[in-house]
mmCIF file of C-alpha atoms in Angstrom:
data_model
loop_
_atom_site.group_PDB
_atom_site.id
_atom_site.type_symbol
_atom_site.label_atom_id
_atom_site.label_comp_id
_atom_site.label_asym_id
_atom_site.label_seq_id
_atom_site.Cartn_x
_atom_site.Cartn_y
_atom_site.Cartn_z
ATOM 1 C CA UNK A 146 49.555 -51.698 -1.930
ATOM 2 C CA UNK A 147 49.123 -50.907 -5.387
ATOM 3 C CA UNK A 148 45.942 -49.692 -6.749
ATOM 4 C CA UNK A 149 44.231 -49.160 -10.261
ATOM 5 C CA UNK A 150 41.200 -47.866 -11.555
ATOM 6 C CA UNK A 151 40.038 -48.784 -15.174
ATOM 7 C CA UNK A 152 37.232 -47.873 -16.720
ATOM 8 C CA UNK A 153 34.124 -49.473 -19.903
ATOM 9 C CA UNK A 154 32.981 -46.813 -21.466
ATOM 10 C CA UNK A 155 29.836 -48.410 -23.153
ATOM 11 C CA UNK A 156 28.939 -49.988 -19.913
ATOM 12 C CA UNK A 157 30.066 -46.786 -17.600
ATOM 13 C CA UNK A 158 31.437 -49.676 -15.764
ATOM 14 C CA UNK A 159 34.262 -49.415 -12.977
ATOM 15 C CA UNK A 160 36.918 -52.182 -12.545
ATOM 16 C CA UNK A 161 39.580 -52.320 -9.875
ATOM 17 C CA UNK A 162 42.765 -53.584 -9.175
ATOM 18 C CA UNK A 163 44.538 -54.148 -6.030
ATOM 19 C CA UNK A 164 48.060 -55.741 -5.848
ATOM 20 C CA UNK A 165 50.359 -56.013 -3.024
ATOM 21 C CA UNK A 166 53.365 -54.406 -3.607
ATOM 22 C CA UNK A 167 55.285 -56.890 -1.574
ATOM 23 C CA UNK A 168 54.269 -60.629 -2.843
ATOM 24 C CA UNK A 169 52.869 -58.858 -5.847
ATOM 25 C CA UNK A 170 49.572 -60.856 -5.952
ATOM 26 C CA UNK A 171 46.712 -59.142 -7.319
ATOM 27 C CA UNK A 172 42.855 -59.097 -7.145
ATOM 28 C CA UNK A 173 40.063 -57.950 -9.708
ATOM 29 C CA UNK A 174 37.176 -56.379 -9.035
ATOM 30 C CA UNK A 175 34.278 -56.439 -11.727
ATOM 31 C CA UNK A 176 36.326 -57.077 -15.134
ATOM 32 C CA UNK A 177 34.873 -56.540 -18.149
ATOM 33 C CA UNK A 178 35.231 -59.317 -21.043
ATOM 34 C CA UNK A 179 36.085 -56.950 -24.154
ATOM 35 C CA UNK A 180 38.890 -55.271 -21.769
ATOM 36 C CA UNK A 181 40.749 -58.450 -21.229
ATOM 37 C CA UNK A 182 43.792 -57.689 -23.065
ATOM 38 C CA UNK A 183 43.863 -54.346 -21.644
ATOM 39 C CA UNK A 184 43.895 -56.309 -17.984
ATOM 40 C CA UNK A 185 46.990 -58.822 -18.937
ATOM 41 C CA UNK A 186 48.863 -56.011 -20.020
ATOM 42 C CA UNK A 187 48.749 -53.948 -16.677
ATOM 43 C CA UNK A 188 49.459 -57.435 -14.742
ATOM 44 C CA UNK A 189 52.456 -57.759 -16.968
ATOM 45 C CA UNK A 190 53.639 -54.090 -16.966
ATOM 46 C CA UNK A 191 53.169 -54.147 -13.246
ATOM 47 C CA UNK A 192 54.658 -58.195 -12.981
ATOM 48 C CA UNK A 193 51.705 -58.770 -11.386
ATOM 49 C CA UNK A 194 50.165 -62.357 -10.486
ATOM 50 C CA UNK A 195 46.823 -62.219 -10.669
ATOM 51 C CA UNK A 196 45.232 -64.710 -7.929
ATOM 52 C CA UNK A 197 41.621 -63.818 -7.184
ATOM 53 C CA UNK A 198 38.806 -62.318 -9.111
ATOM 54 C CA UNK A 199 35.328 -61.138 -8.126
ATOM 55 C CA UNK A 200 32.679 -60.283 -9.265
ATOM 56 C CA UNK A 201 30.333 -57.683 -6.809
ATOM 57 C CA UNK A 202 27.029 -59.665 -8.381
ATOM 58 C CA UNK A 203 25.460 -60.444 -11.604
ATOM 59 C CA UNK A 204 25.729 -57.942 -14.292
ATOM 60 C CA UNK A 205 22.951 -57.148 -16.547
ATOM 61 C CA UNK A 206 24.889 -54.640 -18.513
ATOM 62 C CA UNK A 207 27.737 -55.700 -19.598
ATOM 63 C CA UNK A 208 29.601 -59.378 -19.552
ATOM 64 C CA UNK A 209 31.993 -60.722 -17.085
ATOM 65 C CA UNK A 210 35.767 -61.877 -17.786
ATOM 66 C CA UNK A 211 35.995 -63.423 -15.042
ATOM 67 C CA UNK A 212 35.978 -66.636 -16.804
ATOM 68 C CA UNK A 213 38.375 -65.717 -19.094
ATOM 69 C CA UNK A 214 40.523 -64.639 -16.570
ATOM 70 C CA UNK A 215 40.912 -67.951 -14.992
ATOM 71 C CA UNK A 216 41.476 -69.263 -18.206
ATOM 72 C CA UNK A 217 44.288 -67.107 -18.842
ATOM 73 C CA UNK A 218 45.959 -66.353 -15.504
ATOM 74 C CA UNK A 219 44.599 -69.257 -13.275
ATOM 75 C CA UNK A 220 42.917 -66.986 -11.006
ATOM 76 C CA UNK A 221 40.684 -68.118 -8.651
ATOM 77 C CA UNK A 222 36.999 -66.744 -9.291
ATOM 78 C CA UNK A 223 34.918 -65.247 -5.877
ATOM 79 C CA UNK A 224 31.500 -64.504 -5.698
ATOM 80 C CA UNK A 225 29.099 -63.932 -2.474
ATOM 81 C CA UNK A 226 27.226 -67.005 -1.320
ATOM 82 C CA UNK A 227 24.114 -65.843 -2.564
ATOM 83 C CA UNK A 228 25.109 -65.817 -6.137
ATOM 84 C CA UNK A 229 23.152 -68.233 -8.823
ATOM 85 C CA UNK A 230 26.272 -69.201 -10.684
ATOM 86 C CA UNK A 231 27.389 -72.340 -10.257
ATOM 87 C CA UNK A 232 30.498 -71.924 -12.156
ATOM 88 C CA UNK A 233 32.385 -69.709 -9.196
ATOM 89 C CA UNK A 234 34.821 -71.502 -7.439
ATOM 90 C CA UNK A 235 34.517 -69.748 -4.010
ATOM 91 C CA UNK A 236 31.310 -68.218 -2.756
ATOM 92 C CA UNK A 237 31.946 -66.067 0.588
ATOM 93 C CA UNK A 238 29.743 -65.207 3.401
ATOM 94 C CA UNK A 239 29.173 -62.319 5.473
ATOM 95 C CA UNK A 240 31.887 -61.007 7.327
ATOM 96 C CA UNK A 241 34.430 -63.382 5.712
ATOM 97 C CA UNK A 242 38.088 -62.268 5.084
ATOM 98 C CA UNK A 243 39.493 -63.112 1.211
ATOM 99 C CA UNK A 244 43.145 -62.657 1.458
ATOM 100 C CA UNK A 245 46.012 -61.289 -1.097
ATOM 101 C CA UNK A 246 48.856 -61.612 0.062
ATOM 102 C CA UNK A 247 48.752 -59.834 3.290
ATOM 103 C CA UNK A 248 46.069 -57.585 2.181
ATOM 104 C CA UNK A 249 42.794 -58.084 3.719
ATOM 105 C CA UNK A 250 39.219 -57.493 2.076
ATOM 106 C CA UNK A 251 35.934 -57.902 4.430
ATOM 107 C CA UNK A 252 32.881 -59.229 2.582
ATOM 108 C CA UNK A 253 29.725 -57.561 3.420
ATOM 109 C CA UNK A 254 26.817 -58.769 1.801
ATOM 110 C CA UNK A 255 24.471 -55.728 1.060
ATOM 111 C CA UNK A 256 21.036 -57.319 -1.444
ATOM 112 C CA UNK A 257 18.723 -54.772 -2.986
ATOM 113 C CA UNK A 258 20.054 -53.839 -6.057
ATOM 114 C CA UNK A 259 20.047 -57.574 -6.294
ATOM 115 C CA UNK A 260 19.474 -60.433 -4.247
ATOM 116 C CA UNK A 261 23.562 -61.503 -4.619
ATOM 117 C CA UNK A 262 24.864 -58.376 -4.476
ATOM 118 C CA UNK A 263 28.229 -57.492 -1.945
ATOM 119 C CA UNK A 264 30.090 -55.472 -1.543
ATOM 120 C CA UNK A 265 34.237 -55.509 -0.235
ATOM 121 C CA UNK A 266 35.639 -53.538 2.127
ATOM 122 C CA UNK A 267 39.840 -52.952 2.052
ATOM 123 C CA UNK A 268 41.077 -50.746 4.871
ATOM 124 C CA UNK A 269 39.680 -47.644 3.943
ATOM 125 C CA UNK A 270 38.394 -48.518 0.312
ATOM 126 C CA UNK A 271 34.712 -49.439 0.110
ATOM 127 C CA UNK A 272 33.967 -51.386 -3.513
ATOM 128 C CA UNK A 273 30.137 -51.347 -2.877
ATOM 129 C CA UNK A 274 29.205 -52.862 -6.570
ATOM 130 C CA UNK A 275 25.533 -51.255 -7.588
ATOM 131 C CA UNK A 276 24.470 -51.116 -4.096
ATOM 132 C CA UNK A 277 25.558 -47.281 -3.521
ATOM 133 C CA UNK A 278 26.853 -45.043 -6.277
ATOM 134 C CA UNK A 279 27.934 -41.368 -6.353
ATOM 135 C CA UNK A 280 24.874 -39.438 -5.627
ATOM 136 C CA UNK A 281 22.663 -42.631 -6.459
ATOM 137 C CA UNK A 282 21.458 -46.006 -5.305
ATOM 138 C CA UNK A 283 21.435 -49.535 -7.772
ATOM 139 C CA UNK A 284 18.059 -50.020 -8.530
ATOM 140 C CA UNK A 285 16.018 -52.661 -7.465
ATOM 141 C CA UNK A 286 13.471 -53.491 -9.933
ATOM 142 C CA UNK A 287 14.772 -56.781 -11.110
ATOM 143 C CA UNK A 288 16.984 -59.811 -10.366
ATOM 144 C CA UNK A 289 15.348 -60.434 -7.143
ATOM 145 C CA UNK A 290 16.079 -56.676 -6.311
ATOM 146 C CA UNK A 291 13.760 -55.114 -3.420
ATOM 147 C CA UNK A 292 14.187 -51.381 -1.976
ATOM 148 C CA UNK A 293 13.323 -52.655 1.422
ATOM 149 C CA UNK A 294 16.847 -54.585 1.532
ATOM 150 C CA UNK A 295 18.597 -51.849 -0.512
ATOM 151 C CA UNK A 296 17.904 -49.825 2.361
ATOM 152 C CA UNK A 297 18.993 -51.048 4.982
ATOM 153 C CA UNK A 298 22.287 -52.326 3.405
ATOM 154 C CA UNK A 299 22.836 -48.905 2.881
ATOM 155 C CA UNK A 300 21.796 -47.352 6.283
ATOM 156 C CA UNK A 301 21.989 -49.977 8.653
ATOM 157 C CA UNK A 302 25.842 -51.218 6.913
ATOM 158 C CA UNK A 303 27.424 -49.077 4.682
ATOM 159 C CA UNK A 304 26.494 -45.570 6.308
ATOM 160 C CA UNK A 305 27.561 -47.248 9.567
ATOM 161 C CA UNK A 306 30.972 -47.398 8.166
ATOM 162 C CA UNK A 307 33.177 -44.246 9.231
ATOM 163 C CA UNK A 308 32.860 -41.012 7.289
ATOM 164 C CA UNK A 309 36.317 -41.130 5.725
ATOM 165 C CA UNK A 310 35.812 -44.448 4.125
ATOM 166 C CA UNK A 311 36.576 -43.502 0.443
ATOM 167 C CA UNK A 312 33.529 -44.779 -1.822
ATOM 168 C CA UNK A 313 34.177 -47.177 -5.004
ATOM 169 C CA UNK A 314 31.333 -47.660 -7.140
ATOM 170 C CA UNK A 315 31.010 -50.166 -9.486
ATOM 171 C CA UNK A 316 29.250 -47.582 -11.813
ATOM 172 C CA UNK A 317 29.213 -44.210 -12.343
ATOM 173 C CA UNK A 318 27.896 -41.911 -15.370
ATOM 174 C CA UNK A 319 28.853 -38.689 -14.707
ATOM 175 C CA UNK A 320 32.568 -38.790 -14.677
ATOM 176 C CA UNK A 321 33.219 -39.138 -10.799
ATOM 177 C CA UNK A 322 35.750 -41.708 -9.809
ATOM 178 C CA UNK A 323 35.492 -41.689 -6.098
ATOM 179 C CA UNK A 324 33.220 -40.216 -3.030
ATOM 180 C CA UNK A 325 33.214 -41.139 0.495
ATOM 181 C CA UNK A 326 30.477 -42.356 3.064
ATOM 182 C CA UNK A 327 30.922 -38.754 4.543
ATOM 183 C CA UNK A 328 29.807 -36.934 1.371
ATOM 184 C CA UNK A 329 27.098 -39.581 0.146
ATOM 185 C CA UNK A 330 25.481 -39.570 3.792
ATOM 186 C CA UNK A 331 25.178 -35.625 2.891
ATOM 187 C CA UNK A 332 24.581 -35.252 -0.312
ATOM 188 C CA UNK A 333 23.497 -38.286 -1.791
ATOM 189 C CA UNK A 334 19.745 -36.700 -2.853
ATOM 190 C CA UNK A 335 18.366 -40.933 -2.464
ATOM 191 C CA UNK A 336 19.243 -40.807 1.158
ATOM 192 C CA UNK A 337 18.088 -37.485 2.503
ATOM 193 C CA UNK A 338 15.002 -39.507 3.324
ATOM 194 C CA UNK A 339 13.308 -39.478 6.476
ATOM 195 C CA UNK A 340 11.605 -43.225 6.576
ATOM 196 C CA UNK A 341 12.175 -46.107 4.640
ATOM 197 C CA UNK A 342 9.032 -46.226 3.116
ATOM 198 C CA UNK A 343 9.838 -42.429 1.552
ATOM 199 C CA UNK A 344 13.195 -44.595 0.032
ATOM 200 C CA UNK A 345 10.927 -47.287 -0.837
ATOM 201 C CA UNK A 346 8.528 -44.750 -2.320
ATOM 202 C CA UNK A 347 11.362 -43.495 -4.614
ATOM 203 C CA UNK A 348 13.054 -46.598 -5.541
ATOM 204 C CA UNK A 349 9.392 -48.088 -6.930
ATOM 205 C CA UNK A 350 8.973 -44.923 -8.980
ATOM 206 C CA UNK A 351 12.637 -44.542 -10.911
ATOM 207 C CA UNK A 352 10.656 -45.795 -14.190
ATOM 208 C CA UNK A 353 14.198 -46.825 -15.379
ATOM 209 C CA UNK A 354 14.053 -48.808 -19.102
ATOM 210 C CA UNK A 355 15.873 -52.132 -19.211
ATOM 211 C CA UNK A 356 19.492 -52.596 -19.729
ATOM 212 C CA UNK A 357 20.444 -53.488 -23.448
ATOM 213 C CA UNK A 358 20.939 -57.200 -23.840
ATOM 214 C CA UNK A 359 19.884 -57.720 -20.037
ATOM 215 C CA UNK A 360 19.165 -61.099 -20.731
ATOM 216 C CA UNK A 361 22.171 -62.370 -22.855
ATOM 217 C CA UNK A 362 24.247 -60.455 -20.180
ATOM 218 C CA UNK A 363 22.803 -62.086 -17.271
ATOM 219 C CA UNK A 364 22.712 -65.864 -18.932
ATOM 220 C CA UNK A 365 26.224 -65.308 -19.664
ATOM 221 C CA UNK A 366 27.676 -63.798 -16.364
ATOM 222 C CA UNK A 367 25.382 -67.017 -13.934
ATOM 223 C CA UNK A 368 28.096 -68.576 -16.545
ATOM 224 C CA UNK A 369 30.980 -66.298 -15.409
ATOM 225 C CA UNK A 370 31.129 -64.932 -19.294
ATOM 226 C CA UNK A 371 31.836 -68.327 -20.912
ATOM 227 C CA UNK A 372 30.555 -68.540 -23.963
#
């Protein structure tokens, strides 16, 4: 397997990239529209075919490529059944396998941040989108977000997952690039909660502002970022 991580710095955005080293088919995780060029070149410096791309939900804060993508590459575009975009070709469900290759990725849809939110689990690599972040938790104020479903994806899916299972965020504004279910189930300071109204209690109280351009974002990524 081969394995990249790339990162936005305006939107403190993750992206990921996971090829098999054999048939040398690859899948994107959450690309970013303005790093486009940056993705072609790795696919070419690594003679990659890129086959599948996906995005974990809908964005507010920064603008998809997965349209572009397809447009360049042909890719096939994958989003969780729950998604309102009408423009992705595949929409998974629950439990689903999407296959690269012979690499295998388990869908597990986890709402809360947002109502289409999933996340994809590889072996040992969770990708959990906005649902679970290093020492945080996507919020859930918007986008048919609700703390109620954030957690119990969290506790009652991801947390169920074994301890070793290396973390992926689709965010992250501190400068970490990885964690594990292990450490966030420890020190995670959102989840050393004792009910889930106490989780509740602090995802209803974050008093986060909006996202710049939330709304041009969003309109554009239900369109896959065509515009």
């Amino acid at each position: 397997m081969l394995f990249r991580q790339l990162f936005d710095k305006t939107s403190s955005t993750y992206t990921y990239l996971i090829a098999s080293a054999k048939g040398r088919e690859a899948l994107i995780i959450d690309p970013v529209l303005k790093n486009i060029e940056q993705y072609i070149k790795l696919l070419n410096e690594l003679d990659l075919k890129l086959v599948k791309v996906i995005d974990t939900h809908i964005h507010a804060d920064h603008i998809t490529a997965a349209s572009k993508l397809k447009n360049k590459t042909n890719c096939t575009t994958i989003m969780g059944e729950h998604t309102p975009s009408d423009a992705v070709e595949i929409k998974v469900k629950d439990n689903e396998i999407i296959y690269v290759d012979k690499l295998e990725i388990k869908v597990i849809y986890t709402p809360g941040h947002t109502k289409d939110s999933y996340s994809f689990l590889m072996d040992d690599y969770l990708f959990s989108g906005d649902t679970l972040l290093i020492n945080g938790t996507g919020r859930t104020d918007f986008q048919g977000g609700n703390p109620e479903d954030s957690y119990n994806s969290i506790f009652n899916r991801l947390l169920k997952l074994p301890e070793e299972t290396l973390l992926y965020p689709a965010h992250d504004y501190n400068g970490q690039t990885v964690s594990s279910i292990g450490k966030e189930q420890k020190f995670n300071p959102r989840l050393q909660v004792n009910s889930i109204n106490e989780y509740i209690d602090i995802m209803n109280n974050l008093n986060l502002s909006k996202p710049k351009l939330m709304d041009i974002n969003v309109a554009s990524n239900i369109k896959l970022g065509a515009i």
